[in-house]
């Protein structure tokens, strides 16, 4: 908690990070610098996203990414901005991003951190002015001195993240992050060009009345999920049901709403995506860390997302994330119907 905030004094991201660092006398300041670098890249991406329509940067680049998805020009712009921001200081040795099939080794040989990026999550929405965001996840590199950096150094479970967060380019641009001691939110003041502290302790409600899932895939969902969604839709006013459905189709924005208002965001396995669609390392792990730090939960239907041992930097996973009561309830349904064949 930042006490001075109670007196309504405005605090910049810069000040906040320094105050946090000062609480740990032995801290090197490297993680703080890394967060500031990401903050700078987020400002540049925000500026470009906001004027995308008038600068010929909307549209497709003509290539596809590892997942076979069409790459947008803005995906690549965001990727380049973030990687060059991380290359500015000698802190990050390796970046792994949705837009690069392989690991990206940076020039900083001695850099201590590995950063995963989804440079522009939700970018299929960019042409219609829907919120998109940049997600990041930070690990310590355990390579020995002189050892060359390999993919394996990046394959660490989410519980080893030292920090994670996202920038969301919406009606305002915000930066949300955690270093494992709660979740802080900053709002970009465009007139100052600064991220200002807007919430120094985001807490997700234990229970919420919003469920968020792409119901177009209903027929091939696990049976337990179908039954859970029917439960959400039942008329039980004494339990605030039926719940409300909300689905933006931009995970970072859907999860941000879930953090603030409570409820659950779901992307399950289905015929089309037998292992889920969303990416473990640069979407699900970071958003799970933020959600857990805010008091929520994130599972893949069986266990905790952050305990999954990764085998591939681009691996996908089903995800059920949000308020504890909602996530536990869907887990009950999934477990009770785990053996039921999918009736499509
Ligand atoms: P996008 O492809 O636009 O980047 O990361 C993938 C993602 O968006 C998520 O942000 C979003 O929640 C999901 O895909 C939407 O998928 P569906 O269109 O299948 O619902």
Tab-separated table of C-alpha atoms and ligand atoms in Angstrom:
chain	number	residue	atom	x	y	z
A	1	UNK	CA	0.000	0.000	0.000
A	2	UNK	CA	1.246	3.507	-0.737
A	3	UNK	CA	0.270	5.707	2.165
A	4	UNK	CA	0.655	9.047	0.459
A	5	UNK	CA	-2.084	8.040	-1.981
A	6	UNK	CA	-4.589	8.526	0.855
A	7	UNK	CA	-3.883	12.242	0.777
A	8	UNK	CA	-4.872	12.206	-2.922
A	9	UNK	CA	-1.374	13.163	-4.041
A	10	UNK	CA	-0.840	11.998	-7.611
A	11	UNK	CA	1.822	9.312	-7.900
A	12	UNK	CA	3.512	8.432	-11.163
A	13	UNK	CA	4.473	4.888	-12.163
A	14	UNK	CA	8.095	5.959	-11.825
A	15	UNK	CA	7.675	7.165	-8.226
A	16	UNK	CA	5.620	4.149	-7.275
A	17	UNK	CA	8.218	1.727	-8.585
A	18	UNK	CA	11.009	3.563	-6.744
A	19	UNK	CA	8.988	3.615	-3.494
A	20	UNK	CA	8.418	-0.142	-3.858
A	21	UNK	CA	12.094	-0.750	-4.513
A	22	UNK	CA	13.135	1.320	-1.472
A	23	UNK	CA	11.245	-1.100	0.770
A	24	UNK	CA	13.869	-3.724	-0.130
A	25	UNK	CA	17.287	-2.285	0.759
A	26	UNK	CA	19.171	-5.049	-1.122
A	27	UNK	CA	17.178	-4.619	-4.343
A	28	UNK	CA	19.309	-3.955	-7.435
A	29	UNK	CA	16.590	-1.924	-9.143
A	30	UNK	CA	16.766	-4.139	-12.243
A	31	UNK	CA	13.192	-5.368	-12.059
A	32	UNK	CA	12.085	-1.771	-11.505
A	33	UNK	CA	13.959	-0.705	-14.622
A	34	UNK	CA	12.387	-3.538	-16.595
A	35	UNK	CA	8.887	-2.444	-15.517
A	36	UNK	CA	9.697	1.133	-16.504
A	37	UNK	CA	10.883	-0.082	-19.936
A	38	UNK	CA	7.609	-1.919	-20.435
A	39	UNK	CA	5.719	1.210	-19.316
A	40	UNK	CA	7.533	3.247	-21.963
A	41	UNK	CA	6.746	0.751	-24.724
A	42	UNK	CA	3.098	0.693	-23.590
A	43	UNK	CA	2.888	4.474	-24.017
A	44	UNK	CA	4.243	4.254	-27.564
A	45	UNK	CA	1.904	1.393	-28.484
A	46	UNK	CA	-1.039	3.258	-26.928
A	47	UNK	CA	-0.282	6.313	-29.058
A	48	UNK	CA	-0.193	4.202	-32.212
A	49	UNK	CA	-3.326	2.187	-31.348
A	50	UNK	CA	-5.219	5.425	-30.720
A	51	UNK	CA	-4.477	6.844	-34.133
A	52	UNK	CA	-4.384	3.538	-35.997
A	53	UNK	CA	-7.160	4.477	-38.414
A	54	UNK	CA	-5.394	7.584	-39.681
A	55	UNK	CA	-1.872	6.254	-40.066
A	56	UNK	CA	-2.284	3.320	-42.427
A	57	UNK	CA	-1.203	0.931	-39.698
A	58	UNK	CA	-4.484	-0.953	-39.541
A	59	UNK	CA	-4.665	-4.134	-41.547
A	60	UNK	CA	-2.745	-7.299	-42.112
A	61	UNK	CA	0.971	-7.693	-42.525
A	62	UNK	CA	0.557	-10.607	-44.949
A	63	UNK	CA	2.240	-13.206	-42.720
A	64	UNK	CA	0.945	-15.746	-40.174
A	65	UNK	CA	2.256	-16.495	-36.669
A	66	UNK	CA	3.163	-19.813	-34.999
A	67	UNK	CA	-0.548	-20.473	-34.411
A	68	UNK	CA	-1.403	-19.933	-38.089
A	69	UNK	CA	-3.180	-16.660	-37.302
A	70	UNK	CA	-3.003	-13.675	-39.597
A	71	UNK	CA	-0.524	-11.134	-38.263
A	72	UNK	CA	-1.714	-7.524	-38.117
A	73	UNK	CA	0.661	-4.624	-38.772
A	74	UNK	CA	-0.023	-3.427	-35.255
A	75	UNK	CA	0.939	-6.844	-33.796
A	76	UNK	CA	4.363	-6.420	-35.339
A	77	UNK	CA	4.635	-2.783	-34.330
A	78	UNK	CA	3.843	-3.678	-30.706
A	79	UNK	CA	6.261	-6.617	-30.791
A	80	UNK	CA	9.111	-4.420	-32.073
A	81	UNK	CA	8.431	-1.636	-29.582
A	82	UNK	CA	8.436	-3.985	-26.609
A	83	UNK	CA	11.532	-5.876	-27.705
A	84	UNK	CA	13.480	-2.699	-28.388
A	85	UNK	CA	12.408	-1.256	-25.009
A	86	UNK	CA	13.648	-4.434	-23.314
A	87	UNK	CA	16.913	-4.242	-25.256
A	88	UNK	CA	17.615	-0.720	-23.955
A	89	UNK	CA	18.911	-1.807	-20.580
A	90	UNK	CA	21.164	-4.783	-19.801
A	91	UNK	CA	18.542	-6.608	-17.819
A	92	UNK	CA	16.703	-8.948	-20.152
A	93	UNK	CA	18.567	-11.757	-21.901
A	94	UNK	CA	15.725	-13.388	-23.788
A	95	UNK	CA	12.262	-12.541	-25.062
A	96	UNK	CA	9.638	-15.054	-26.086
A	97	UNK	CA	6.716	-13.605	-27.953
A	98	UNK	CA	3.588	-14.709	-29.727
A	99	UNK	CA	4.894	-13.063	-32.890
A	100	UNK	CA	8.193	-14.988	-33.028
A	101	UNK	CA	8.274	-18.746	-33.565
A	102	UNK	CA	11.607	-19.054	-31.778
A	103	UNK	CA	13.178	-17.407	-28.718
A	104	UNK	CA	14.713	-13.957	-29.270
A	105	UNK	CA	18.140	-13.624	-27.661
A	106	UNK	CA	18.926	-10.013	-26.747
A	107	UNK	CA	22.346	-8.388	-26.871
A	108	UNK	CA	22.614	-8.311	-23.065
A	109	UNK	CA	24.519	-11.496	-22.447
A	110	UNK	CA	24.484	-11.116	-18.681
A	111	UNK	CA	20.836	-10.090	-18.484
A	112	UNK	CA	19.043	-11.819	-15.667
A	113	UNK	CA	15.432	-11.862	-16.867
A	114	UNK	CA	13.388	-13.732	-19.452
A	115	UNK	CA	10.281	-11.891	-20.629
A	116	UNK	CA	7.285	-13.480	-22.322
A	117	UNK	CA	5.070	-11.200	-24.398
A	118	UNK	CA	1.725	-11.182	-26.089
A	119	UNK	CA	2.438	-7.830	-27.746
A	120	UNK	CA	-1.146	-7.137	-28.836
A	121	UNK	CA	-3.714	-9.490	-27.397
A	122	UNK	CA	-7.156	-9.353	-28.992
A	123	UNK	CA	-5.740	-7.873	-32.179
A	124	UNK	CA	-8.396	-9.496	-34.372
A	125	UNK	CA	-10.616	-6.757	-32.857
A	126	UNK	CA	-8.350	-3.876	-33.743
A	127	UNK	CA	-10.175	-2.869	-36.918
A	128	UNK	CA	-13.441	-2.367	-35.032
A	129	UNK	CA	-12.035	-0.228	-32.228
A	130	UNK	CA	-12.410	-2.785	-29.442
A	131	UNK	CA	-9.966	-2.781	-26.497
A	132	UNK	CA	-6.700	-4.643	-27.001
A	133	UNK	CA	-3.704	-5.042	-24.727
A	134	UNK	CA	-0.071	-6.069	-24.243
A	135	UNK	CA	0.557	-8.883	-21.748
A	136	UNK	CA	3.933	-9.620	-20.104
A	137	UNK	CA	5.364	-12.261	-17.829
A	138	UNK	CA	8.819	-12.116	-16.218
A	139	UNK	CA	11.074	-14.966	-15.032
A	140	UNK	CA	14.636	-15.185	-13.757
A	141	UNK	CA	16.903	-16.964	-16.234
A	142	UNK	CA	18.598	-19.944	-14.612
A	143	UNK	CA	21.291	-20.384	-17.292
A	144	UNK	CA	24.787	-20.832	-15.848
A	145	UNK	CA	27.473	-18.303	-16.641
A	146	UNK	CA	28.746	-18.770	-20.195
A	147	UNK	CA	25.990	-21.247	-21.054
A	148	UNK	CA	24.173	-20.415	-24.300
A	149	UNK	CA	20.525	-19.521	-23.961
A	150	UNK	CA	18.107	-22.212	-25.021
A	151	UNK	CA	14.338	-22.606	-25.165
A	152	UNK	CA	14.533	-24.843	-22.083
A	153	UNK	CA	15.598	-21.868	-19.929
A	154	UNK	CA	12.238	-20.323	-20.727
A	155	UNK	CA	10.184	-23.405	-19.937
A	156	UNK	CA	9.357	-22.589	-16.322
A	157	UNK	CA	5.984	-23.019	-14.595
A	158	UNK	CA	3.929	-19.900	-13.877
A	159	UNK	CA	4.590	-20.141	-10.131
A	160	UNK	CA	8.140	-18.979	-10.902
A	161	UNK	CA	7.023	-15.667	-12.414
A	162	UNK	CA	8.587	-12.757	-10.532
A	163	UNK	CA	6.236	-10.223	-12.069
A	164	UNK	CA	3.417	-10.115	-14.587
A	165	UNK	CA	0.902	-7.674	-15.929
A	166	UNK	CA	-0.658	-5.969	-18.905
A	167	UNK	CA	-1.341	-2.679	-20.592
A	168	UNK	CA	-4.926	-2.293	-21.794
A	169	UNK	CA	-5.647	0.165	-24.592
A	170	UNK	CA	-9.314	0.926	-24.000
A	171	UNK	CA	-11.385	4.035	-23.345
A	172	UNK	CA	-8.301	4.946	-21.332
A	173	UNK	CA	-4.912	3.253	-21.358
A	174	UNK	CA	-4.038	1.462	-18.153
A	175	UNK	CA	-1.098	-0.536	-16.882
A	176	UNK	CA	-1.759	-3.280	-14.329
A	177	UNK	CA	1.025	-5.318	-12.754
A	178	UNK	CA	2.035	-7.443	-9.822
A	179	UNK	CA	5.408	-8.350	-8.379
A	180	UNK	CA	3.787	-10.833	-6.039
A	181	UNK	CA	2.598	-8.335	-3.438
A	182	UNK	CA	-0.856	-7.390	-4.650
A	183	UNK	CA	-1.947	-5.760	-7.874
A	184	UNK	CA	-1.503	-2.101	-8.827
A	185	UNK	CA	-3.197	-0.178	-11.614
A	186	UNK	CA	-2.011	2.994	-13.372
A	187	UNK	CA	-3.942	5.152	-15.830
A	188	UNK	CA	-2.170	7.036	-18.599
A	189	UNK	CA	-2.784	10.765	-18.387
A	190	UNK	CA	-2.301	11.765	-22.039
A	191	UNK	CA	-1.781	15.432	-21.159
A	192	UNK	CA	1.190	14.540	-18.919
A	193	UNK	CA	2.318	11.468	-20.850
A	194	UNK	CA	2.591	9.693	-17.493
A	195	UNK	CA	1.006	6.609	-15.974
A	196	UNK	CA	-0.614	7.782	-12.708
A	197	UNK	CA	-1.496	5.422	-9.858
A	198	UNK	CA	-5.256	4.805	-9.987
A	199	UNK	CA	-5.606	1.744	-7.725
A	200	UNK	CA	-2.804	0.439	-5.505
A	201	UNK	CA	-4.599	-2.719	-4.441
A	202	UNK	CA	-7.030	-4.303	-6.882
A	203	UNK	CA	-9.145	-6.965	-5.203
A	204	UNK	CA	-11.445	-9.249	-7.182
A	205	UNK	CA	-14.852	-9.929	-5.560
A	206	UNK	CA	-15.096	-13.493	-4.172
A	207	UNK	CA	-18.237	-14.012	-6.210
A	208	UNK	CA	-19.506	-12.311	-9.352
A	209	UNK	CA	-22.575	-12.473	-11.553
A	210	UNK	CA	-20.956	-12.267	-15.001
A	211	UNK	CA	-19.884	-15.260	-17.095
A	212	UNK	CA	-17.755	-14.728	-20.155
A	213	UNK	CA	-17.287	-17.376	-22.832
A	214	UNK	CA	-17.668	-17.707	-26.616
A	215	UNK	CA	-20.977	-19.598	-26.724
A	216	UNK	CA	-20.615	-20.165	-30.471
A	217	UNK	CA	-18.560	-23.238	-29.580
A	218	UNK	CA	-21.213	-24.581	-27.162
A	219	UNK	CA	-21.879	-27.857	-28.957
A	220	UNK	CA	-18.340	-29.163	-28.563
A	221	UNK	CA	-17.717	-27.990	-24.994
A	222	UNK	CA	-17.089	-30.475	-22.181
A	223	UNK	CA	-20.463	-31.585	-20.754
A	224	UNK	CA	-19.612	-30.151	-17.322
A	225	UNK	CA	-19.204	-26.687	-18.845
A	226	UNK	CA	-22.518	-26.943	-20.693
A	227	UNK	CA	-24.200	-27.787	-17.378
A	228	UNK	CA	-22.391	-24.949	-15.567
A	229	UNK	CA	-23.559	-22.423	-18.164
A	230	UNK	CA	-27.142	-23.716	-17.756
A	231	UNK	CA	-26.663	-23.181	-13.984
A	232	UNK	CA	-25.559	-19.575	-14.686
A	233	UNK	CA	-28.727	-19.056	-16.741
A	234	UNK	CA	-31.207	-20.498	-14.215
A	235	UNK	CA	-33.771	-18.164	-12.612
A	236	UNK	CA	-32.698	-18.019	-8.927
A	237	UNK	CA	-33.066	-14.380	-7.891
A	238	UNK	CA	-32.088	-15.199	-4.290
A	239	UNK	CA	-28.660	-16.256	-5.655
A	240	UNK	CA	-28.460	-13.380	-8.170
A	241	UNK	CA	-29.080	-15.773	-11.074
A	242	UNK	CA	-29.425	-15.669	-14.005
A	243	UNK	CA	-25.959	-14.234	-14.377
A	244	UNK	CA	-25.140	-11.737	-17.110
A	245	UNK	CA	-23.156	-12.823	-20.196
A	246	UNK	CA	-20.343	-10.562	-21.419
A	247	UNK	CA	-17.760	-11.541	-24.032
A	248	UNK	CA	-15.502	-8.985	-25.660
A	249	UNK	CA	-13.311	-11.542	-27.430
A	250	UNK	CA	-10.162	-9.840	-26.239
A	251	UNK	CA	-8.890	-11.896	-23.307
A	252	UNK	CA	-6.995	-9.098	-21.624
A	253	UNK	CA	-10.103	-6.875	-21.621
A	254	UNK	CA	-12.415	-9.707	-20.514
A	255	UNK	CA	-10.070	-10.617	-17.655
A	256	UNK	CA	-9.681	-6.975	-16.632
A	257	UNK	CA	-13.462	-6.610	-16.351
A	258	UNK	CA	-13.564	-9.855	-14.363
A	259	UNK	CA	-10.933	-8.511	-11.948
A	260	UNK	CA	-12.912	-5.370	-11.265
A	261	UNK	CA	-16.462	-6.720	-11.307
A	262	UNK	CA	-16.016	-10.390	-10.433
A	263	UNK	CA	-17.362	-13.438	-12.243
A	264	UNK	CA	-15.610	-15.847	-14.555
A	265	UNK	CA	-13.862	-15.863	-17.952
A	266	UNK	CA	-13.665	-19.208	-19.721
A	267	UNK	CA	-11.909	-20.519	-22.825
A	268	UNK	CA	-12.352	-24.294	-22.768
A	269	UNK	CA	-11.146	-27.146	-24.929
A	270	UNK	CA	-13.437	-27.944	-27.864
A	271	UNK	CA	-13.378	-29.819	-31.184
A	272	UNK	CA	-11.708	-26.861	-32.826
A	273	UNK	CA	-9.192	-26.387	-29.981
A	274	UNK	CA	-8.636	-29.771	-28.278
A	275	UNK	CA	-6.056	-28.183	-25.912
A	276	UNK	CA	-7.794	-24.838	-25.567
A	277	UNK	CA	-6.946	-21.811	-27.676
A	278	UNK	CA	-5.218	-19.435	-25.304
A	279	UNK	CA	-1.489	-19.545	-24.715
A	280	UNK	CA	-0.121	-20.746	-21.425
A	281	UNK	CA	3.101	-18.754	-21.259
A	282	UNK	CA	2.133	-15.290	-22.490
A	283	UNK	CA	-1.601	-15.116	-21.829
A	284	UNK	CA	-2.766	-17.571	-19.176
A	285	UNK	CA	0.176	-17.577	-16.725
A	286	UNK	CA	0.529	-13.786	-16.450
A	287	UNK	CA	-3.211	-13.179	-16.176
A	288	UNK	CA	-3.434	-16.008	-13.619
A	289	UNK	CA	-0.701	-14.430	-11.500
A	290	UNK	CA	-2.478	-11.076	-11.577
A	291	UNK	CA	-5.830	-12.708	-10.780
A	292	UNK	CA	-4.447	-14.809	-7.920
A	293	UNK	CA	-2.668	-11.770	-6.499
A	294	UNK	CA	-6.009	-9.946	-6.572
A	295	UNK	CA	-7.610	-12.821	-4.609
A	296	UNK	CA	-9.029	-14.912	-7.468
A	297	UNK	CA	-8.315	-18.306	-9.017
A	298	UNK	CA	-7.278	-19.747	-12.386
A	299	UNK	CA	-7.476	-23.411	-13.396
A	300	UNK	CA	-7.292	-25.445	-16.608
A	301	UNK	CA	-10.341	-27.473	-15.556
A	302	UNK	CA	-8.329	-29.796	-13.314
A	303	UNK	CA	-5.492	-27.979	-11.614
A	304	UNK	CA	-3.939	-24.592	-11.103
A	305	UNK	CA	-2.773	-22.935	-14.349
A	306	UNK	CA	0.446	-21.669	-12.742
A	307	UNK	CA	1.497	-25.225	-11.771
A	308	UNK	CA	1.441	-26.588	-15.319
A	309	UNK	CA	4.908	-27.749	-16.405
A	310	UNK	CA	5.378	-26.204	-19.862
A	311	UNK	CA	6.699	-28.332	-22.709
A	312	UNK	CA	6.508	-25.754	-25.489
A	313	UNK	CA	6.829	-21.971	-25.403
A	314	UNK	CA	3.687	-21.584	-27.540
A	315	UNK	CA	1.566	-24.242	-25.815
A	316	UNK	CA	-2.147	-23.722	-25.358
A	317	UNK	CA	-4.394	-24.531	-22.429
A	318	UNK	CA	-8.057	-24.386	-21.489
A	319	UNK	CA	-8.647	-21.713	-18.830
A	320	UNK	CA	-11.299	-20.930	-16.190
A	321	UNK	CA	-10.311	-17.710	-14.398
A	322	UNK	CA	-11.947	-15.247	-12.039
A	323	UNK	CA	-13.713	-15.055	-8.671
A	324	UNK	CA	-13.042	-17.964	-6.311
A	325	UNK	CA	-16.687	-18.949	-5.812
A	326	UNK	CA	-17.366	-19.016	-9.561
A	327	UNK	CA	-14.195	-20.944	-10.449
A	328	UNK	CA	-14.836	-23.521	-7.696
A	329	UNK	CA	-18.405	-23.978	-8.924
A	330	UNK	CA	-17.393	-24.644	-12.539
A	331	UNK	CA	-14.703	-27.035	-11.284
A	332	UNK	CA	-17.403	-29.011	-9.415
A	333	UNK	CA	-19.398	-29.331	-12.638
A	334	UNK	CA	-16.347	-30.301	-14.690
A	335	UNK	CA	-15.324	-32.969	-12.183
A	336	UNK	CA	-18.847	-34.354	-11.839
A	337	UNK	CA	-19.172	-34.764	-15.627
A	338	UNK	CA	-15.563	-35.560	-16.519
A	339	UNK	CA	-16.461	-38.978	-17.918
A	340	UNK	CA	-19.540	-37.852	-19.903
A	341	UNK	CA	-19.074	-38.112	-23.682
A	342	UNK	CA	-19.443	-34.765	-25.490
A	343	UNK	CA	-22.893	-34.684	-27.121
A	344	UNK	CA	-22.621	-32.370	-30.083
B	1	LIG	P1	-6.968	-12.636	-30.685
B	1	LIG	O1	-6.971	-13.902	-31.506
B	1	LIG	O2	-7.792	-11.547	-31.311
B	1	LIG	O3	-5.588	-12.164	-30.271
B	1	LIG	O4	-5.302	-14.544	-27.910
B	1	LIG	C1	-6.303	-14.914	-28.626
B	1	LIG	C2	-7.593	-14.114	-28.513
B	1	LIG	O5	-7.711	-12.994	-29.317
B	1	LIG	C3	-7.981	-13.677	-27.089
B	1	LIG	O6	-7.555	-12.399	-26.759
B	1	LIG	C4	-9.469	-13.788	-27.125
B	1	LIG	O7	-10.028	-13.951	-25.830
B	1	LIG	C5	-9.685	-14.975	-27.988
B	1	LIG	O8	-8.585	-15.054	-28.875
B	1	LIG	C6	-10.937	-14.893	-28.792
B	1	LIG	O9	-11.148	-16.098	-29.432
B	1	LIG	P2	-12.531	-16.463	-30.142
B	1	LIG	O10	-12.671	-15.533	-31.303
B	1	LIG	O11	-12.369	-17.884	-30.556
B	1	LIG	O12	-13.619	-16.283	-29.136
